Amino acid sequence: VANKAQKPAPPPEAATSHPTYRIQQRFSVPFAYETVFTRDALDPDNAALVEVIARREPTRRHRILAVVDAGLAAAWPELSGWLTAYCDRHAQRLELIAAPTIIAGGEAAKNDPDVIARLHAVFHQHKLDRHSFVLIVGGGAVQDAAGFAAATAHRGIRTVRMPTTVLAQADSGVGVKNGINLFGSKNFVGTFVPPFAVINDGRFLERLATRDRVAGLAEAVKVALIRDASFFTALETAAPALAAFDRDATADVIQRCAELHLRHIATCGDPFELGSARPLDFGHWAAHKLETLTAHELRHGEAVAIGIVLDSRYSFLAGLLPEEDFERIHHVIGRLGLPRWHDALAIPGAGGRPLVLEGLDEFREHLGGDLTITLLRGIGQALDVHQMDGALIEKALGWMRAGQTTSPKP
Ligand SMILES: NC(=O)c1ccc[n+]([C@@H]2O[C@H](COP(=O)([O-])OP(=O)(O)OC[C@H]3O[C@@H](n4cnc5c(N)ncnc54)[C@H](O)[C@@H]3O)[C@@H](O)[C@H]2O)c1
Ligand SMILES: [Zn+2]
């Protein structure tokens, strides 16, 4: 009671009256890693993997633990034997310390924190140290989860990523982020850590489900739209071949997309996203919300395709993007076999407004600072804005709904 009656303490005297000593700390850390595009990376005659692993200490024997996507392991039962044969052949430089650790494929890897605990336990059991290698073989979700586990054990164990989906080879697998979902929020927990190296093996794509092959192309459309008009034209030309999953056309797109992504990280001046702008997340504010709203029934790439249509339509309605450019975007997404609508877009939220609009606020929260959304003022020309007009978003959604194609079926 007495405490309640007390007056608040007076403000401290002006800061100048306090002796102050400051030390300015400043250093920078150069990062360098190689992304190798190859086929049959686990053929013992293919030296790419052993070379990237041994690049810093060529005479040492390197300890390797593989973490493998369960979906990939089911599609490629040969994988474990290949790994053993590869490390046997290169036994002077590689030591496979255990059978691969298999973790759930797809978003399940990121939705269950026990996956991380289990990986930490395996790393501990096998005494991995900061110079050991975790070889992560799998889709983007497994890369994100196992990458996070490796980044947080001993404050960071080296990783070599072997992404095995179109999306992961073209986009997420070559980048610097990892993370898992928590509290129903995409990538709520995660770190920025560049990999030691990336090996993109086109062979793995051969047994990927059609739906996953197609979904990955959305990130190529995205990066073309914000960075490279000629790449977008190439995507239009190649769309029929890509939709039919022509091997060479797909390999070209993956390589070009990965190059644009890597160039952005190297030259944007903000590789660890300390600012609020995130052009590579064009179309993603709605996409992340849609993934959650559909309980991840929608693939990330599918959600991104829908998010691109929404933000492109919005850009047009806001008077930023010429209508013929919007038409080209809408057309190529359909031609690639990507979805342009999902019924979850129509789920009502507070005040009857579409629930997906909450994605804007969640996006801002995830980034911090002011809301920054990337829109388009042309194909290959991005533009940052700091607010979006809810009524105009609803108008864009109304247009999309009116012309809806069917939602993808699992
Ligand atoms: N870290 C980043 O910067 C970043 C960027 C974009 C996306 N992502 C994340 O990536 C995830 C999506 O990744 P994705 O599109 O690669 O899909 P995915 O990882 O969800 O995999 C899709 C399915 O394919 C299976 N699979 C993987 N490789 C296979 C193969 N070669 N053959 C047969 N089946 C195979 C998996 O088991 C899974 O069932 C999302 O969680 C998304 O948030 C991360
Ligand atoms: Zn993405």
XYZ file of C-alpha atoms and ligand atoms in Angstrom:
455
model
C 0.000 0.000 0.000
C 2.798 2.352 0.986
C 4.558 1.604 -2.281
C 1.525 2.556 -4.320
C 1.454 5.978 -2.717
C 5.094 6.674 -3.577
C 5.811 9.220 -6.278
C 7.806 8.047 -9.284
C 11.541 8.640 -9.013
C 12.706 11.935 -10.538
C 14.307 11.636 -13.998
C 18.087 11.102 -13.981
C 20.296 14.125 -14.457
C 21.333 15.033 -17.971
C 23.532 12.320 -19.502
C 26.479 14.734 -19.771
C 26.930 14.632 -16.036
C 27.758 10.908 -16.192
C 31.314 9.969 -17.144
C 30.976 7.958 -20.347
C 33.544 5.923 -22.204
C 32.778 4.323 -25.551
C 34.560 1.643 -27.553
C 33.516 1.354 -31.176
C 33.693 -2.225 -32.333
C 33.745 -2.952 -36.020
C 34.741 -5.967 -38.065
C 33.516 -7.769 -41.094
C 33.564 -11.424 -41.969
C 33.942 -12.453 -45.586
C 31.720 -15.306 -46.687
C 32.403 -17.435 -49.737
C 30.730 -20.603 -50.857
C 30.408 -22.475 -54.075
C 27.213 -23.708 -55.720
C 27.955 -26.574 -58.080
C 25.512 -27.694 -60.790
C 26.076 -31.294 -61.722
C 24.465 -34.673 -62.320
C 25.001 -37.863 -60.355
C 26.916 -36.135 -57.598
C 27.138 -39.407 -55.656
C 28.739 -41.323 -58.511
C 32.203 -42.044 -57.034
C 33.750 -40.736 -60.256
C 32.154 -37.331 -59.729
C 34.647 -35.315 -57.670
C 32.416 -32.296 -56.988
C 31.341 -33.318 -53.479
C 34.736 -34.395 -52.163
C 36.328 -31.283 -53.647
C 33.950 -28.814 -52.019
C 34.299 -30.555 -48.666
C 38.091 -30.695 -48.784
C 38.597 -27.182 -50.120
C 39.949 -25.705 -46.884
C 41.885 -28.628 -45.479
C 42.757 -30.777 -48.501
C 44.848 -33.298 -46.619
C 42.476 -33.962 -43.736
C 39.917 -36.713 -43.407
C 36.553 -35.014 -42.977
C 33.779 -36.419 -40.817
C 30.369 -36.420 -42.462
C 26.901 -37.085 -41.185
C 24.067 -37.129 -43.706
C 20.551 -35.906 -42.918
C 18.122 -37.146 -45.537
C 14.543 -36.171 -46.459
C 12.219 -39.153 -45.897
C 10.348 -38.424 -49.149
C 13.621 -38.459 -51.053
C 14.790 -41.639 -49.312
C 11.539 -43.350 -50.325
C 11.886 -42.212 -53.930
C 15.597 -43.113 -54.079
C 16.149 -46.237 -51.941
C 19.615 -46.451 -53.516
C 20.722 -43.267 -51.794
C 22.193 -44.692 -48.612
C 24.264 -47.239 -50.540
C 25.501 -44.500 -52.867
C 26.665 -42.382 -49.946
C 28.568 -45.305 -48.462
C 30.176 -46.184 -51.784
C 31.109 -42.547 -52.394
C 32.777 -42.116 -49.020
C 34.511 -45.506 -49.353
C 36.010 -44.482 -52.663
C 37.191 -41.186 -51.206
C 38.117 -42.655 -47.836
C 41.328 -40.645 -47.635
C 39.353 -37.466 -47.387
C 35.849 -38.529 -46.288
C 34.602 -40.498 -43.328
C 30.887 -41.279 -43.224
C 30.383 -41.574 -39.484
C 26.918 -43.166 -39.414
C 23.999 -44.292 -41.530
C 21.946 -41.308 -42.752
C 19.534 -39.740 -40.287
C 16.156 -39.664 -41.987
C 13.754 -36.861 -41.084
C 10.196 -36.218 -42.284
C 9.976 -34.551 -45.694
C 7.991 -31.423 -46.476
C 6.601 -28.924 -44.013
C 6.352 -31.631 -41.318
C 10.110 -31.191 -40.880
C 9.559 -27.542 -39.932
C 6.357 -27.919 -37.923
C 7.680 -30.293 -35.259
C 10.380 -28.881 -32.936
C 11.189 -32.455 -31.881
C 12.911 -32.863 -35.239
C 15.477 -30.282 -34.118
C 15.916 -31.921 -30.711
C 16.414 -35.277 -32.378
C 19.029 -33.906 -34.761
C 20.900 -32.237 -31.902
C 20.904 -35.569 -30.081
C 22.315 -37.343 -33.129
C 25.004 -34.662 -33.584
C 25.911 -35.058 -29.918
C 25.905 -38.844 -30.043
C 28.309 -38.848 -32.966
C 30.464 -36.101 -31.472
C 30.185 -33.728 -34.400
C 32.382 -30.667 -33.964
C 32.544 -27.332 -35.738
C 34.765 -28.798 -38.440
C 32.520 -31.784 -39.126
C 30.050 -31.683 -41.988
C 26.322 -32.153 -41.991
C 25.364 -33.149 -45.514
C 21.709 -32.201 -45.953
C 20.011 -34.054 -48.775
C 16.408 -33.068 -49.355
C 13.808 -30.471 -50.220
C 13.621 -26.889 -48.999
C 11.801 -27.781 -45.803
C 14.399 -30.366 -44.774
C 17.164 -27.900 -45.714
C 15.569 -25.267 -43.485
C 15.076 -27.605 -40.496
C 18.392 -29.480 -40.629
C 20.197 -26.225 -41.477
C 18.761 -24.685 -38.334
C 19.770 -27.689 -36.227
C 23.326 -27.547 -37.619
C 23.533 -23.774 -37.163
C 22.638 -24.035 -33.486
C 24.769 -27.041 -32.472
C 28.179 -25.900 -31.202
C 27.086 -22.468 -32.500
C 27.380 -23.743 -36.025
C 28.473 -26.938 -37.712
C 29.441 -26.757 -41.369
C 26.732 -27.770 -43.824
C 26.887 -28.957 -47.381
C 23.454 -28.685 -48.898
C 22.271 -31.055 -51.554
C 18.845 -29.642 -52.432
C 16.600 -32.099 -54.237
C 13.574 -30.110 -55.406
C 13.244 -27.509 -58.147
C 12.474 -24.838 -55.557
C 15.363 -25.710 -53.266
C 17.888 -25.934 -56.128
C 16.741 -22.671 -57.678
C 16.074 -20.639 -54.574
C 16.099 -21.644 -50.932
C 18.963 -24.138 -51.018
C 21.473 -21.655 -52.415
C 20.625 -18.873 -49.955
C 21.678 -17.993 -46.425
C 18.567 -18.659 -44.352
C 17.153 -21.527 -42.375
C 14.314 -21.862 -39.914
C 11.326 -23.698 -38.569
C 7.699 -22.747 -37.934
C 6.394 -22.002 -34.449
C 3.147 -20.606 -33.017
C 1.578 -21.090 -36.437
C 4.064 -18.572 -37.806
C 6.279 -19.428 -40.785
C 9.999 -19.364 -40.069
C 9.458 -17.893 -36.598
C 12.709 -19.462 -35.364
C 15.761 -19.466 -37.554
C 19.159 -18.028 -38.379
C 21.136 -16.528 -41.222
C 24.056 -18.826 -41.946
C 25.687 -19.363 -45.321
C 26.353 -23.018 -46.159
C 29.874 -24.372 -46.662
C 28.843 -25.386 -50.185
C 25.831 -26.342 -52.294
C 25.634 -29.223 -54.756
C 22.686 -29.120 -57.158
C 22.197 -32.549 -58.695
C 19.649 -32.568 -61.519
C 19.275 -36.345 -61.278
C 17.256 -36.109 -58.059
C 14.496 -34.150 -59.798
C 13.544 -37.124 -61.962
C 11.385 -38.761 -59.310
C 9.858 -35.614 -57.894
C 6.046 -35.462 -57.916
C 4.656 -33.304 -60.727
C 3.147 -30.967 -58.218
C 6.503 -30.302 -56.538
C 8.292 -29.890 -59.857
C 5.830 -27.242 -60.963
C 5.647 -25.455 -57.604
C 9.352 -24.642 -57.682
C 8.977 -22.661 -60.893
C 7.089 -19.943 -58.999
C 10.314 -18.647 -57.471
C 11.809 -18.352 -60.961
C 8.839 -16.246 -62.075
C 9.281 -14.154 -58.927
C 12.963 -13.405 -59.361
C 12.510 -12.711 -63.075
C 9.743 -10.218 -62.306
C 11.761 -8.241 -59.791
C 15.171 -8.466 -61.444
C 15.374 -9.593 -65.044
C 12.895 -8.927 -67.854
C 14.861 -11.052 -70.328
C 14.646 -14.017 -67.970
C 10.895 -13.488 -67.828
C 10.716 -13.567 -71.633
C 12.784 -16.768 -71.575
C 10.290 -18.264 -69.116
C 7.410 -17.356 -71.444
C 9.159 -19.015 -74.372
C 10.110 -22.101 -72.395
C 6.777 -22.427 -70.562
C 5.470 -25.403 -72.594
C 8.773 -27.263 -72.203
C 8.903 -26.402 -68.504
C 5.314 -27.536 -67.967
C 6.277 -30.840 -69.617
C 9.351 -30.908 -67.360
C 11.860 -30.941 -70.173
C 15.178 -31.748 -68.522
C 17.357 -29.141 -70.219
C 14.792 -26.357 -69.988
C 14.378 -27.039 -66.287
C 18.127 -27.166 -65.678
C 18.514 -23.793 -67.457
C 15.821 -22.153 -65.362
C 17.206 -23.528 -62.112
C 20.683 -22.281 -62.908
C 19.535 -18.836 -63.981
C 17.239 -18.470 -60.996
C 19.965 -19.564 -58.577
C 22.412 -17.120 -60.178
C 20.010 -14.193 -59.765
C 19.335 -15.214 -56.195
C 23.036 -15.513 -55.351
C 23.837 -12.233 -57.065
C 21.152 -10.509 -55.046
C 22.582 -11.842 -51.772
C 26.117 -10.830 -52.751
C 25.305 -7.342 -54.027
C 22.189 -6.079 -52.270
C 24.185 -4.724 -49.351
C 21.944 -6.480 -46.831
C 22.506 -10.246 -47.093
C 21.263 -10.866 -43.554
C 18.191 -8.682 -43.996
C 18.867 -6.167 -41.255
C 16.785 -3.541 -43.043
C 13.081 -3.791 -43.808
C 13.221 -4.273 -47.583
C 13.087 -7.793 -48.894
C 12.591 -7.822 -52.634
C 13.142 -11.577 -52.865
C 9.934 -11.886 -50.898
C 7.818 -10.421 -53.676
C 4.419 -12.131 -53.444
C 5.325 -13.695 -50.108
C 3.242 -11.740 -47.593
C 0.088 -13.422 -48.880
C 1.918 -16.668 -49.642
C 3.084 -17.225 -46.070
C -0.408 -16.508 -44.762
C -1.961 -18.853 -47.319
C 0.385 -21.660 -46.333
C -0.746 -21.299 -42.725
C -4.419 -20.873 -43.645
C -4.350 -24.090 -45.661
C -2.421 -25.911 -42.911
C 0.359 -26.296 -45.505
C -1.883 -28.151 -47.912
C -0.662 -25.571 -50.405
C 2.994 -25.977 -51.327
C 5.224 -22.957 -50.733
C 5.730 -22.479 -54.478
C 2.007 -22.729 -55.169
C 1.278 -20.137 -52.507
C 3.965 -17.893 -53.993
C 2.367 -18.179 -57.443
C -0.952 -17.004 -55.992
C 0.812 -14.248 -54.036
C 2.496 -13.070 -57.253
C -0.867 -12.883 -59.046
C -2.338 -10.910 -56.142
C 0.499 -8.384 -55.870
C 0.744 -8.043 -59.647
C -2.997 -7.425 -59.952
C -2.699 -4.944 -57.089
C 0.214 -3.233 -58.854
C -1.974 -2.873 -61.932
C -4.973 -1.576 -59.962
C -2.721 0.901 -58.147
C -1.709 2.324 -61.518
C 1.853 1.095 -61.266
C 1.936 -1.825 -63.688
C 0.697 -1.666 -67.307
C -2.229 -4.009 -67.945
C -0.440 -5.868 -70.745
C 2.396 -6.683 -68.329
C -0.111 -8.016 -65.838
C -1.684 -10.163 -68.570
C 1.700 -11.674 -69.409
C 2.340 -12.515 -65.753
C -1.095 -14.038 -65.269
C -0.738 -16.046 -68.446
C 2.718 -17.464 -67.802
C 1.755 -18.603 -64.300
C -1.226 -20.479 -65.724
C 0.840 -21.861 -68.607
C 3.420 -23.297 -66.213
C 0.623 -25.156 -64.436
C 0.804 -23.040 -61.283
C -2.382 -22.131 -59.389
C -3.787 -18.593 -59.573
C -6.420 -18.916 -56.882
C -7.153 -20.865 -53.714
C -10.421 -20.834 -51.798
C -8.541 -19.936 -48.608
C -8.239 -16.428 -50.087
C -11.968 -16.042 -49.463
C -11.957 -17.053 -45.769
C -13.414 -14.093 -43.881
C -11.618 -12.590 -40.904
C -12.327 -9.723 -38.501
C -15.005 -7.368 -39.815
C -15.715 -9.677 -42.717
C -12.498 -8.721 -44.507
C -10.483 -11.571 -45.995
C -8.335 -13.245 -43.359
C -5.386 -13.270 -45.726
C -5.031 -9.512 -45.109
C -3.608 -10.353 -41.686
C -0.614 -11.625 -43.580
C 0.479 -8.018 -44.150
C 0.845 -7.333 -40.452
C 2.532 -10.659 -39.820
C 4.946 -9.938 -42.652
C 5.838 -6.575 -41.109
C 6.319 -8.212 -37.725
C 8.624 -10.845 -39.172
C 10.792 -8.216 -40.874
C 10.640 -5.561 -38.189
C 10.595 -1.832 -38.847
C 8.224 -0.244 -41.318
C 6.112 -2.357 -43.583
C 7.955 -2.743 -46.871
C 6.236 -4.542 -49.705
C 7.722 -5.093 -53.123
C 5.394 -4.358 -56.028
C 5.983 -4.069 -59.756
C 6.088 -1.113 -62.094
C 7.024 -3.268 -65.025
C 8.332 -6.712 -65.806
C 11.793 -6.907 -64.253
C 11.181 -3.660 -62.345
C 10.467 -3.823 -58.628
C 9.210 -0.991 -56.497
C 9.040 -0.798 -52.682
C 5.961 0.642 -51.000
C 5.256 1.110 -47.309
C 1.530 0.619 -47.260
C -1.107 -1.287 -49.138
C -4.705 -0.217 -49.584
C -6.976 -2.906 -48.089
C -9.877 -2.026 -50.385
C -7.643 -2.368 -53.429
C -6.370 -5.748 -52.213
C -9.983 -6.863 -51.864
C -10.665 -5.624 -55.386
C -7.721 -7.646 -56.680
C -8.987 -10.696 -54.790
C -12.470 -10.201 -56.233
C -11.037 -10.164 -59.735
C -8.998 -13.294 -59.061
C -11.985 -15.094 -57.652
C -14.165 -14.216 -60.608
C -11.646 -15.729 -62.992
C -10.598 -18.545 -60.702
C -9.101 -21.702 -61.932
C -9.486 -24.691 -59.669
C -7.437 -25.092 -56.528
C -4.741 -27.746 -56.865
C -5.622 -31.128 -55.495
C -3.044 -33.025 -53.474
N 15.360 -20.648 -46.489
C 14.855 -19.952 -47.492
O 15.406 -18.940 -47.898
C 13.608 -20.426 -48.172
C 13.194 -19.835 -49.370
C 12.071 -20.333 -50.022
C 11.387 -21.409 -49.485
N 11.803 -21.949 -48.306
C 11.083 -23.062 -47.704
O 11.206 -24.227 -48.484
C 10.090 -25.092 -48.202
C 9.544 -25.681 -49.478
O 10.518 -26.473 -50.051
P 10.306 -27.364 -51.367
O 9.483 -26.645 -52.335
O 11.653 -27.796 -51.749
O 9.401 -28.553 -50.886
P 9.477 -29.542 -49.659
O 10.775 -29.484 -48.966
O 8.259 -29.260 -48.859
O 9.372 -30.972 -50.373
C 8.204 -31.371 -51.059
C 8.067 -32.879 -51.047
O 9.014 -33.487 -51.918
C 9.690 -34.565 -51.263
N 10.973 -34.667 -51.948
C 12.053 -33.864 -51.810
N 12.959 -34.166 -52.749
C 12.459 -35.168 -53.493
C 12.926 -35.884 -54.639
N 14.074 -35.560 -55.227
N 12.150 -36.876 -55.156
C 10.945 -37.159 -54.592
N 10.435 -36.503 -53.529
C 11.198 -35.514 -52.987
C 9.680 -34.186 -49.819
O 9.774 -35.303 -48.990
C 8.308 -33.504 -49.698
O 7.317 -34.463 -49.487
C 9.096 -24.237 -47.439
O 9.143 -24.565 -46.080
C 9.605 -22.835 -47.622
O 9.270 -21.983 -46.563
C 12.899 -21.488 -47.660
Zn 9.800 -18.399 -51.341
